[in-house]
Coordinates of C-alpha atoms in Angstrom, one line a residue:
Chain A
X1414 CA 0.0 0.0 0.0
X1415 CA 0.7 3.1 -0.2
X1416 CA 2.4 5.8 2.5
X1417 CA 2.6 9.4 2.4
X1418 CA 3.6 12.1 4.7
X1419 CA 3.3 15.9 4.2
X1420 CA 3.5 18.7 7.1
X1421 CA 0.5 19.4 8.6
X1422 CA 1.1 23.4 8.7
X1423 CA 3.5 25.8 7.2
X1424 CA 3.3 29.7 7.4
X1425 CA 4.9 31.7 5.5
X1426 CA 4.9 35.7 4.9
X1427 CA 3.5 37.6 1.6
X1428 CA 6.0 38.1 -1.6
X1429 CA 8.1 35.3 0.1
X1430 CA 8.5 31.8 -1.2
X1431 CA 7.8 28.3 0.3
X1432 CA 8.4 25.1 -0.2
X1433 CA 6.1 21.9 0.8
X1434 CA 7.4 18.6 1.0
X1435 CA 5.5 15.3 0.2
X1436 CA 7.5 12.1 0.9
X1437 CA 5.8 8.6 -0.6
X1438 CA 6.5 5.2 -0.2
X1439 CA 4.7 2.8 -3.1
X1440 CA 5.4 -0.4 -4.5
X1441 CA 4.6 0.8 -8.0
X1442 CA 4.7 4.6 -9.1
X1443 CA 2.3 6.1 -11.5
X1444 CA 3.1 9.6 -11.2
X1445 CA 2.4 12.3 -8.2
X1446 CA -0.4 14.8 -8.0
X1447 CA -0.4 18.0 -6.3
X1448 CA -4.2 19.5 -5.3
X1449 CA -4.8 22.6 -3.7
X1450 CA -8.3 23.1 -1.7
X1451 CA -9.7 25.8 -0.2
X1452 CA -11.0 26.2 3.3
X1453 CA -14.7 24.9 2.5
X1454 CA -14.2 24.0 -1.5
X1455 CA -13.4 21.3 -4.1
X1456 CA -9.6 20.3 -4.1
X1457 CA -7.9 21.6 -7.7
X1458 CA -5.9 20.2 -9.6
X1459 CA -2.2 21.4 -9.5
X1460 CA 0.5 19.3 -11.4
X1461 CA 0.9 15.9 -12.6
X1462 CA 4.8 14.4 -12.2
X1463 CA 5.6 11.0 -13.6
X1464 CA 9.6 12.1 -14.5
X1465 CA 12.4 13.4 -12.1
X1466 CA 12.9 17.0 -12.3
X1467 CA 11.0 20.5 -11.9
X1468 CA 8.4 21.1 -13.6
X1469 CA 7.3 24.6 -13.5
X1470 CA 3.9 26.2 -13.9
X1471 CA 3.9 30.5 -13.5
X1472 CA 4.0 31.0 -9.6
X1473 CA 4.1 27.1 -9.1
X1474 CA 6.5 24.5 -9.5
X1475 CA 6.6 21.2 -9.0
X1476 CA 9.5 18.7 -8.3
X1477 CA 10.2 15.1 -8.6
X1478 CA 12.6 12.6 -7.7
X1479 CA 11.5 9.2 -7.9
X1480 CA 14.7 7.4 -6.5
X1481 CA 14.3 9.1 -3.4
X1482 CA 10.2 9.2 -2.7
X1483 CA 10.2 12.1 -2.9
X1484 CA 8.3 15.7 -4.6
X1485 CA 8.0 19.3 -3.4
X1486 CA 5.5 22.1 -4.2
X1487 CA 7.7 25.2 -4.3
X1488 CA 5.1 28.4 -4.5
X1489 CA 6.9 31.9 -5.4
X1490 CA 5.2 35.4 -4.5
X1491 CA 3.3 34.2 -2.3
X1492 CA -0.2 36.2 -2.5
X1493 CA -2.8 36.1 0.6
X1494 CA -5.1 33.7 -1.8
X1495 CA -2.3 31.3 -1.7
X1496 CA -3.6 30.1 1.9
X1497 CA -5.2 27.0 1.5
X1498 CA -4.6 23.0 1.8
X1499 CA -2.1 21.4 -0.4
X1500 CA -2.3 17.7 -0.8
X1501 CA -0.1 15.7 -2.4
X1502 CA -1.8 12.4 -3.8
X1503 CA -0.3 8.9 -5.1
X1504 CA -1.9 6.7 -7.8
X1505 CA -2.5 2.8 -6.6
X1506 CA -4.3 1.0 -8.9
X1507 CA -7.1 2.6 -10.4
X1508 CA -7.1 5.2 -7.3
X1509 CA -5.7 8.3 -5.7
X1510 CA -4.3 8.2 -2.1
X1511 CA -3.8 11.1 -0.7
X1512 CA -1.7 12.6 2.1
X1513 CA -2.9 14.5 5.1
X1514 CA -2.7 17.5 3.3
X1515 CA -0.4 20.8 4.1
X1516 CA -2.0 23.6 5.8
X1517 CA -0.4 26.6 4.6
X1518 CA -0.9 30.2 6.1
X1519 CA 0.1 33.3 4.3
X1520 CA 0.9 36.4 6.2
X1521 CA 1.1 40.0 5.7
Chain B
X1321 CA -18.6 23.1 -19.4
X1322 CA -20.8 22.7 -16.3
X1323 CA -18.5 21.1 -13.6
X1324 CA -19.0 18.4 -11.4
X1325 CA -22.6 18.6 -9.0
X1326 CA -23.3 17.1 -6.4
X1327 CA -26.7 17.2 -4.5
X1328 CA -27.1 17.8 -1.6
X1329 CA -24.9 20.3 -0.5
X1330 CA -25.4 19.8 3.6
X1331 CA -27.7 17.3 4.8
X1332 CA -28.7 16.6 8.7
X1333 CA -29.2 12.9 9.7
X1334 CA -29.3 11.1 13.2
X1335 CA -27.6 8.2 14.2
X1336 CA -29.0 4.8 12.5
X1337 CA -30.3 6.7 9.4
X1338 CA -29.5 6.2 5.7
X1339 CA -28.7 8.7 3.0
X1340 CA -27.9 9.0 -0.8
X1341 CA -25.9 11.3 -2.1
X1342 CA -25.7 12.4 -5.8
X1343 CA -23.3 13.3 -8.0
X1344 CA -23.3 14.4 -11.6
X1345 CA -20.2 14.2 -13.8
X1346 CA -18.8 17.0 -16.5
X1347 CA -20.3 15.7 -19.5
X1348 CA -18.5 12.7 -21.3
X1349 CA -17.1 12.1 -18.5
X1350 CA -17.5 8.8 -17.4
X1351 CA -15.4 7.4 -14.5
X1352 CA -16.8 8.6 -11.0
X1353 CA -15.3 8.5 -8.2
X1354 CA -15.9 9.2 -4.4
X1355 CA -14.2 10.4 -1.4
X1356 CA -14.7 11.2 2.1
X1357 CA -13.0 14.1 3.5
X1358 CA -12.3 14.0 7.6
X1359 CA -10.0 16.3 9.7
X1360 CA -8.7 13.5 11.3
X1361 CA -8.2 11.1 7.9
X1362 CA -8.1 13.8 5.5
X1363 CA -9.4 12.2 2.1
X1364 CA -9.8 8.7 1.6
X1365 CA -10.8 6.9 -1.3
X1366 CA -14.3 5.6 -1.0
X1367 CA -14.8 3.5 -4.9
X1368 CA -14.7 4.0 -8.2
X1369 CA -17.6 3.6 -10.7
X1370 CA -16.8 3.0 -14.6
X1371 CA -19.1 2.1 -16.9
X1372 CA -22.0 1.6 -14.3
X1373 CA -19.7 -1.3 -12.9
X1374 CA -17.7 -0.5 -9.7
X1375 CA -13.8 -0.9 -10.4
X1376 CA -12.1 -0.1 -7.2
X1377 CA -13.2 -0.1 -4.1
X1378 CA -11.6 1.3 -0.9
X1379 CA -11.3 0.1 2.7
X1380 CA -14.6 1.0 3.9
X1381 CA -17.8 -1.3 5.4
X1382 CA -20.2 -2.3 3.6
X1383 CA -22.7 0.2 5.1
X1384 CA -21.4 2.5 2.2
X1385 CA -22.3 1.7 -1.1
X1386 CA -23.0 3.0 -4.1
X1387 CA -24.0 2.8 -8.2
X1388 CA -23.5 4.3 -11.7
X1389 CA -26.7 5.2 -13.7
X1390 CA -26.2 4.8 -17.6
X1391 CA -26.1 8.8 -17.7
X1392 CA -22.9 8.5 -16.3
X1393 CA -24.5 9.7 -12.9
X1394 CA -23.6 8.5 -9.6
X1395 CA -25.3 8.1 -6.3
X1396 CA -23.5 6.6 -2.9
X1397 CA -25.7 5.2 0.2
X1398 CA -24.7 5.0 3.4
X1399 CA -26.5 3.0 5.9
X1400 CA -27.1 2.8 9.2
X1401 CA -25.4 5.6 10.0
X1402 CA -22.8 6.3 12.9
X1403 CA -21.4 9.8 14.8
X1404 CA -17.9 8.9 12.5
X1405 CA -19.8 9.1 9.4
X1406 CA -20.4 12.7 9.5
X1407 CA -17.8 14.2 7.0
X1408 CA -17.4 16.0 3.8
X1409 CA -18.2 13.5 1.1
X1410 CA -16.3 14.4 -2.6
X1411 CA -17.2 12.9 -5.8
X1412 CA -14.5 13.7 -9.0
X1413 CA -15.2 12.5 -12.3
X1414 CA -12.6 11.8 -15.4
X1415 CA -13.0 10.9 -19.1
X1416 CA -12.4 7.4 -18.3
X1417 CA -10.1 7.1 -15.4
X1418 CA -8.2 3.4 -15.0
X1419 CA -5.3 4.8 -16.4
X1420 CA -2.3 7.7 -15.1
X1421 CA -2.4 10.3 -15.4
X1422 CA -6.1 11.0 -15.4
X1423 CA -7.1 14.9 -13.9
X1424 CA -9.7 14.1 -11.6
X1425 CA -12.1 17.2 -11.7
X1426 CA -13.8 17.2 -7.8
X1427 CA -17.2 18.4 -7.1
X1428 CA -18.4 21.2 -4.4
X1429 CA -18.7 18.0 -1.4
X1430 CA -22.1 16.9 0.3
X1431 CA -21.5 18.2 4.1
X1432 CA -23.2 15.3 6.4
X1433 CA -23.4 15.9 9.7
X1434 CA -24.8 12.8 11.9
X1435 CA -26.3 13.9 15.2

């Protein structure tokens, strides 16, 4: 089965940049999703990482290293709508597992 | 594109109780999927429904349940219901689903509270 562990809270400070972790253990990997929901809303989708590297989307970028179990969520200039739940979630079989989920607070 | 629905959005039950919940899909898609969403468990996988067949299934009793109409539309049951039940219940459909990567698109949640 599978295992995954993310923070449970970060804060950070507005125009700053932060960076949430998301460590997995599987016994077969189809890729890594990133979701970001809302206090009282529908998760959204973020990224999609099968291949190591960065992958890089505006103000977010994802990152991937599959020999280690291992992806972050890097977020740049942060914005006060930035404060939300990121969850990182693993494929097994024809479902998502997904972490606890990061609880991220952005600051004046 | 209308997104995902689901119906209803907050629903009241007491203890021992059944409910359904309802969700409809984006249009064409056709793999549903459910979730329920607890502080203490965050979001766990509930089942899958392709094809008006279920194709996974999660680790939950059997008091939850569920079906796929041919309209692609999905309902879940839950019976007899217990205080740990009460939750925020997501549903997130796909074209087809089965297959990685496939975007899940989530719905708004059904709120249940069990009293």
């Amino acid at each position: 089965g599978q295992n995954i562990d993310q923070p449970t809270e970060m804060t950070a400070t507005e125009g700053a940049i932060v960076q949430i972790n998301c460590t997995y253990q599987t016994s077969g990997f189809n890729g890594l999703f990133w979701y970001q929901q809302h206090a009282g809303e529908a998760p959204t989708f973020l990224s999609y990482n099968v291949l190591d590297g960065l992958e890089e989307k505006g103000r977010f970028s994802s990152f991937l290293s599959r020999s280690k179990g291992y992806s972050y969520l890097l977020l740049k200039e942060l914005q006060m709508k930035d404060s939300a739940s990121y969850l990182c979630a693993v494929p097994e079989g024809g479902k998502l597992i997904f972490g606890q989920g990061t609880e991220l607070s952005v600051k004046p | 594109k209308a997104g995902v629905t689901q119906t209803p959005r907050y629903l009241i039950k007491t203890r021992g109780q059944q409910v359904t919940l309802s969700c409809s899909p984006i249009s064409g898609h056709r793999s549903v999927s459910w979730y329920q969403q607890t502080p203490g468990q965050g979001l766990q996988f509930l089942f899958e429904y392709f094809s008006e067949t279920q194709r996974n299934k999660g680790n939950f009793p059997g008091r939850f349940s569920g079906r796929q109409f041919s309209n692609s539309r999905s309902e879940m049951n839950v019976s007899t219901l217990e205080l740990g039940d009460s939750a925020l219940y997501l549903c997130a459909s796909s074209l087809v689903g089965g297959t990685w990567p496939n975007e899940q698109f989530f719905g708004p949640g059904t709120r249940l509270t069990v009293l």
